[in-house]
PDB file of C-alpha atoms and ligand atoms in Angstrom:
ATOM      1  CA  UNK E  20       0.071  -0.094  -0.059  1.00 87.00           C
ATOM      2  CA  UNK E  21       1.181   3.441  -0.541  1.00 95.00           C
ATOM      3  CA  UNK E  22       0.780   6.600   1.630  1.00 97.00           C
ATOM      4  CA  UNK E  23      -0.589   9.289  -0.466  1.00 97.00           C
ATOM      5  CA  UNK E  24       0.241  13.194  -0.161  1.00 98.00           C
ATOM      6  CA  UNK E  25      -3.000  15.104   1.406  1.00 98.00           C
ATOM      7  CA  UNK E  26      -4.106  18.029  -0.563  1.00 98.00           C
ATOM      8  CA  UNK E  27      -4.447  20.945   1.928  1.00 98.00           C
ATOM      9  CA  UNK E  28      -6.733  23.746   2.010  1.00 98.00           C
ATOM     10  CA  UNK E  29      -6.752  26.118  -0.200  1.00 98.00           C
ATOM     11  CA  UNK E  30      -6.664  24.030  -3.545  1.00 98.00           C
ATOM     12  CA  UNK E  31      -9.104  24.277  -6.163  1.00 98.00           C
ATOM     13  CA  UNK E  32      -9.792  20.618  -6.053  1.00 98.00           C
ATOM     14  CA  UNK E  33     -11.225  20.810  -2.682  1.00 98.00           C
ATOM     15  CA  UNK E  34     -14.054  23.053  -3.514  1.00 98.00           C
ATOM     16  CA  UNK E  35     -14.709  21.130  -6.967  1.00 98.00           C
ATOM     17  CA  UNK E  36     -17.965  18.704  -6.827  1.00 98.00           C
ATOM     18  CA  UNK E  37     -16.712  15.322  -7.757  1.00 98.00           C
ATOM     19  CA  UNK E  38     -17.428  12.792 -10.550  1.00 98.00           C
ATOM     20  CA  UNK E  39     -19.714   9.788 -10.115  1.00 98.00           C
ATOM     21  CA  UNK E  40     -17.756   6.490 -10.131  1.00 98.00           C
ATOM     22  CA  UNK E  41     -18.768   4.190 -12.920  1.00 98.00           C
ATOM     23  CA  UNK E  42     -15.879   1.695 -13.201  1.00 98.00           C
ATOM     24  CA  UNK E  43     -15.539  -0.806 -10.186  1.00 98.00           C
ATOM     25  CA  UNK E  44     -12.294  -2.381 -11.048  1.00 98.00           C
ATOM     26  CA  UNK E  45      -9.134  -3.351  -9.096  1.00 98.00           C
ATOM     27  CA  UNK E  46      -7.649   0.248  -9.279  1.00 98.00           C
ATOM     28  CA  UNK E  47     -10.596   1.317  -7.142  1.00 98.00           C
ATOM     29  CA  UNK E  48      -9.854  -1.253  -4.517  1.00 98.00           C
ATOM     30  CA  UNK E  49      -6.216  -0.159  -4.641  1.00 98.00           C
ATOM     31  CA  UNK E  50      -7.250   3.529  -4.330  1.00 98.00           C
ATOM     32  CA  UNK E  51      -9.515   2.765  -1.214  1.00 98.00           C
ATOM     33  CA  UNK E  52      -6.809   0.622   0.414  1.00 98.00           C
ATOM     34  CA  UNK E  53      -4.072   3.548  -0.334  1.00 98.00           C
ATOM     35  CA  UNK E  54      -6.748   6.237   0.897  1.00 98.00           C
ATOM     36  CA  UNK E  55      -7.296   3.893   4.260  1.00 97.00           C
ATOM     37  CA  UNK E  56      -3.453   3.480   4.843  1.00 97.00           C
ATOM     38  CA  UNK E  57      -3.001   7.375   4.327  1.00 98.00           C
ATOM     39  CA  UNK E  58      -5.932   8.405   6.816  1.00 97.00           C
ATOM     40  CA  UNK E  59      -4.439   6.078   9.392  1.00 95.00           C
ATOM     41  CA  UNK E  60      -1.059   7.386   8.844  1.00 96.00           C
ATOM     42  CA  UNK E  61      -2.401  10.897   9.464  1.00 96.00           C
ATOM     43  CA  UNK E  62      -4.496   9.902  12.406  1.00 94.00           C
ATOM     44  CA  UNK E  63      -7.726  10.786  10.532  1.00 95.00           C
ATOM     45  CA  UNK E  64     -11.218   9.286  11.321  1.00 95.00           C
ATOM     46  CA  UNK E  65     -12.336   9.880   7.301  1.00 98.00           C
ATOM     47  CA  UNK E  66     -10.811  10.758   4.106  1.00 98.00           C
ATOM     48  CA  UNK E  67     -12.454  11.710   0.771  1.00 98.00           C
ATOM     49  CA  UNK E  68     -11.050  11.165  -2.570  1.00 98.00           C
ATOM     50  CA  UNK E  69     -10.353  15.012  -3.409  1.00 98.00           C
ATOM     51  CA  UNK E  70      -8.101  15.179  -0.243  1.00 98.00           C
ATOM     52  CA  UNK E  71      -5.742  12.948  -2.299  1.00 98.00           C
ATOM     53  CA  UNK E  72      -5.825  14.664  -5.417  1.00 98.00           C
ATOM     54  CA  UNK E  73      -8.899  12.574  -7.237  1.00 98.00           C
ATOM     55  CA  UNK E  74     -12.024  14.434  -7.933  1.00 98.00           C
ATOM     56  CA  UNK E  75     -14.276  11.133  -7.627  1.00 98.00           C
ATOM     57  CA  UNK E  76     -17.178  10.231  -5.306  1.00 98.00           C
ATOM     58  CA  UNK E  77     -15.159   8.014  -2.945  1.00 98.00           C
ATOM     59  CA  UNK E  78     -14.633   8.400   0.776  1.00 98.00           C
ATOM     60  CA  UNK E  79     -13.785   6.398   3.800  1.00 98.00           C
ATOM     61  CA  UNK E  80     -14.861   6.600   7.547  1.00 98.00           C
ATOM     62  CA  UNK E  81     -13.250   4.595  10.223  1.00 96.00           C
ATOM     63  CA  UNK E  82     -13.373   6.136  13.819  1.00 83.00           C
ATOM     64  CA  UNK E  83     -14.107   2.999  15.772  1.00 80.00           C
ATOM     65  CA  UNK E  84     -11.761  -0.033  15.869  1.00 78.00           C
ATOM     66  CA  UNK E  85     -14.522  -2.466  16.687  1.00 83.00           C
ATOM     67  CA  UNK E  86     -16.314  -1.668  13.485  1.00 83.00           C
ATOM     68  CA  UNK E  87     -15.628  -2.396   9.830  1.00 89.00           C
ATOM     69  CA  UNK E  88     -14.201   0.516   7.671  1.00 96.00           C
ATOM     70  CA  UNK E  89     -16.946   2.377   6.189  1.00 98.00           C
ATOM     71  CA  UNK E  90     -16.191   2.611   2.113  1.00 98.00           C
ATOM     72  CA  UNK E  91     -18.522   4.869   0.488  1.00 98.00           C
ATOM     73  CA  UNK E  92     -18.671   5.041  -3.229  1.00 98.00           C
ATOM     74  CA  UNK E  93     -21.386   7.319  -4.773  1.00 98.00           C
ATOM     75  CA  UNK E  94     -22.924   7.990  -1.466  1.00 98.00           C
ATOM     76  CA  UNK E  95     -26.268   9.593  -1.318  1.00 98.00           C
ATOM     77  CA  UNK E  96     -27.954  11.116   2.075  1.00 98.00           C
ATOM     78  CA  UNK E  97     -31.487   9.541   2.129  1.00 98.00           C
ATOM     79  CA  UNK E  98     -32.477  10.935   5.594  1.00 98.00           C
ATOM     80  CA  UNK E  99     -31.298  13.055   8.511  1.00 98.00           C
ATOM     81  CA  UNK E 100     -32.741  13.605  11.946  1.00 98.00           C
ATOM     82  CA  UNK E 101     -31.889  15.818  14.944  1.00 98.00           C
ATOM     83  CA  UNK E 102     -29.041  17.924  15.280  1.00 98.00           C
ATOM     84  CA  UNK E 103     -25.884  18.114  17.440  1.00 98.00           C
ATOM     85  CA  UNK E 104     -22.959  20.283  17.801  1.00 98.00           C
ATOM     86  CA  UNK E 105     -19.465  18.794  18.339  1.00 97.00           C
ATOM     87  CA  UNK E 106     -15.885  19.403  17.535  1.00 96.00           C
ATOM     88  CA  UNK E 107     -14.321  18.613  14.117  1.00 96.00           C
ATOM     89  CA  UNK E 108     -11.217  18.491  12.315  1.00 97.00           C
ATOM     90  CA  UNK E 109      -9.780  17.734   8.863  1.00 98.00           C
ATOM     91  CA  UNK E 110      -6.734  16.694   7.264  1.00 98.00           C
ATOM     92  CA  UNK E 111      -6.976  19.411   4.716  1.00 98.00           C
ATOM     93  CA  UNK E 112      -6.786  22.015   7.479  1.00 98.00           C
ATOM     94  CA  UNK E 113      -3.817  21.038   9.890  1.00 96.00           C
ATOM     95  CA  UNK E 114      -4.446  22.575  13.437  1.00 94.00           C
ATOM     96  CA  UNK E 115      -8.022  23.824  12.749  1.00 96.00           C
ATOM     97  CA  UNK E 116     -10.594  22.502  15.065  1.00 97.00           C
ATOM     98  CA  UNK E 117     -14.192  23.987  15.359  1.00 97.00           C
ATOM     99  CA  UNK E 118     -17.657  23.386  16.659  1.00 97.00           C
ATOM    100  CA  UNK E 119     -19.854  22.300  13.784  1.00 98.00           C
ATOM    101  CA  UNK E 120     -23.759  21.596  13.984  1.00 98.00           C
ATOM    102  CA  UNK E 121     -24.896  18.385  11.974  1.00 98.00           C
ATOM    103  CA  UNK E 122     -27.708  16.045  11.969  1.00 98.00           C
ATOM    104  CA  UNK E 123     -27.392  13.731  14.815  1.00 98.00           C
ATOM    105  CA  UNK E 124     -28.887  10.817  12.636  1.00 98.00           C
ATOM    106  CA  UNK E 125     -28.183   9.956   9.057  1.00 98.00           C
ATOM    107  CA  UNK E 126     -29.207   7.332   6.517  1.00 98.00           C
ATOM    108  CA  UNK E 127     -27.260   6.847   3.260  1.00 98.00           C
ATOM    109  CA  UNK E 128     -27.329   4.708   0.371  1.00 98.00           C
ATOM    110  CA  UNK E 129     -23.776   4.008  -1.335  1.00 98.00           C
ATOM    111  CA  UNK E 130     -21.739   1.366  -3.270  1.00 98.00           C
ATOM    112  CA  UNK E 131     -19.207  -0.875  -2.002  1.00 98.00           C
ATOM    113  CA  UNK E 132     -15.792  -1.292  -3.832  1.00 98.00           C
ATOM    114  CA  UNK E 133     -17.341  -4.017  -6.120  1.00 98.00           C
ATOM    115  CA  UNK E 134     -20.437  -1.878  -6.994  1.00 98.00           C
ATOM    116  CA  UNK E 135     -22.856  -3.537  -4.704  1.00 98.00           C
ATOM    117  CA  UNK E 136     -25.405  -1.018  -3.244  1.00 98.00           C
ATOM    118  CA  UNK E 137     -26.003  -0.791   0.471  1.00 98.00           C
ATOM    119  CA  UNK E 138     -27.978   1.235   2.916  1.00 98.00           C
ATOM    120  CA  UNK E 139     -26.471   2.388   6.278  1.00 97.00           C
ATOM    121  CA  UNK E 140     -27.651   4.422   9.193  1.00 97.00           C
ATOM    122  CA  UNK E 141     -25.389   5.976  11.710  1.00 96.00           C
ATOM    123  CA  UNK E 142     -25.673   8.451  14.578  1.00 96.00           C
ATOM    124  CA  UNK E 143     -23.647  10.597  16.754  1.00 96.00           C
ATOM    125  CA  UNK E 144     -20.020  10.965  15.809  1.00 95.00           C
ATOM    126  CA  UNK E 145     -20.487   8.385  13.122  1.00 96.00           C
ATOM    127  CA  UNK E 146     -23.013  10.391  11.418  1.00 97.00           C
ATOM    128  CA  UNK E 147     -20.676  13.371  11.875  1.00 98.00           C
ATOM    129  CA  UNK E 148     -17.841  11.794  10.143  1.00 97.00           C
ATOM    130  CA  UNK E 149     -20.033  10.482   7.330  1.00 98.00           C
ATOM    131  CA  UNK E 150     -21.451  13.919   6.744  1.00 98.00           C
ATOM    132  CA  UNK E 151     -18.321  15.656   6.752  1.00 98.00           C
ATOM    133  CA  UNK E 152     -16.891  13.139   3.935  1.00 98.00           C
ATOM    134  CA  UNK E 153     -19.857  13.403   1.810  1.00 98.00           C
ATOM    135  CA  UNK E 154     -19.351  17.237   2.000  1.00 98.00           C
ATOM    136  CA  UNK E 155     -15.945  16.832   0.760  1.00 98.00           C
ATOM    137  CA  UNK E 156     -17.474  14.970  -2.347  1.00 98.00           C
ATOM    138  CA  UNK E 157     -19.399  17.980  -2.982  1.00 98.00           C
ATOM    139  CA  UNK E 158     -16.655  20.566  -2.746  1.00 98.00           C
ATOM    140  CA  UNK E 159     -18.007  21.736   0.843  1.00 98.00           C
ATOM    141  CA  UNK E 160     -15.505  22.313   3.403  1.00 98.00           C
ATOM    142  CA  UNK E 161     -16.126  22.370   7.246  1.00 98.00           C
ATOM    143  CA  UNK E 162     -14.318  25.741   7.896  1.00 98.00           C
ATOM    144  CA  UNK E 163     -17.346  27.423   6.260  1.00 97.00           C
ATOM    145  CA  UNK E 164     -19.763  25.575   8.660  1.00 98.00           C
ATOM    146  CA  UNK E 165     -17.684  26.152  12.052  1.00 98.00           C
ATOM    147  CA  UNK E 166     -19.661  28.256  14.598  1.00 97.00           C
ATOM    148  CA  UNK E 167     -16.536  28.602  17.166  1.00 97.00           C
ATOM    149  CA  UNK E 168     -12.986  27.662  16.716  1.00 97.00           C
ATOM    150  CA  UNK E 169     -11.732  25.420  19.549  1.00 96.00           C
ATOM    151  CA  UNK E 170      -8.188  25.488  20.827  1.00 93.00           C
ATOM    152  CA  UNK E 171      -6.762  21.878  20.675  1.00 84.00           C
ATOM    153  CA  UNK E 172      -5.841  22.366  24.650  1.00 86.00           C
ATOM    154  CA  UNK E 173      -9.540  22.417  25.226  1.00 84.00           C
ATOM    155  CA  UNK E 174      -9.882  18.830  24.290  1.00 74.00           C
ATOM    156  CA  UNK E 175      -6.383  17.578  24.792  1.00 66.00           C
ATOM    157  CA  UNK E 176      -5.691  14.207  23.552  1.00 58.00           C
ATOM    158  CA  UNK E 177      -9.222  13.049  22.586  1.00 57.00           C
ATOM    159  CA  UNK E 178      -9.604  14.678  19.172  1.00 52.00           C
ATOM    160  CA  UNK E 179      -9.140  13.107  15.764  1.00 57.00           C
ATOM    161  CA  UNK E 180      -9.005  14.704  12.466  1.00 59.00           C
ATOM    162  CA  UNK E 181     -11.359  13.788   9.862  1.00 58.00           C
TER     163      UNK E 181
HETATM  164 ZN1   ZN N 214     -12.047  16.812   6.103  1.00 64.86          ZN
END
């Protein structure tokens, strides 16, 4: 596996809506493996393809060791509910953390690496991470949604980048 370079803000690819994935081949699987490796290397809990320089609708969320990695290809939000404010970071914004309001619950439809369609429901921080990554695929960055910037010393070691 290869550690890829993270695209940092400001870069036009980060604010460009991504293209739908239509080919589910071995190359896509390799890309997902490399994205996961890159995310882990950078202590992230999520990563989207534009963050490694590919403008395609592919993203990963993995913040809980007990759970399988969530691979999202062409994800679509089909329902949301509630609302919650919590602290987020982003691999493309090193050192920036802030409070962002997001739905507490989300339901998505997405494809697996072999193209198989699946549905997933999540809540709390998992829902937040999923929505943060889907925003990336639409060229939307979290800095515009921050209500209050948080100094990392406020939450010490418990934070993770997305
Ligand atoms: Zn991000």
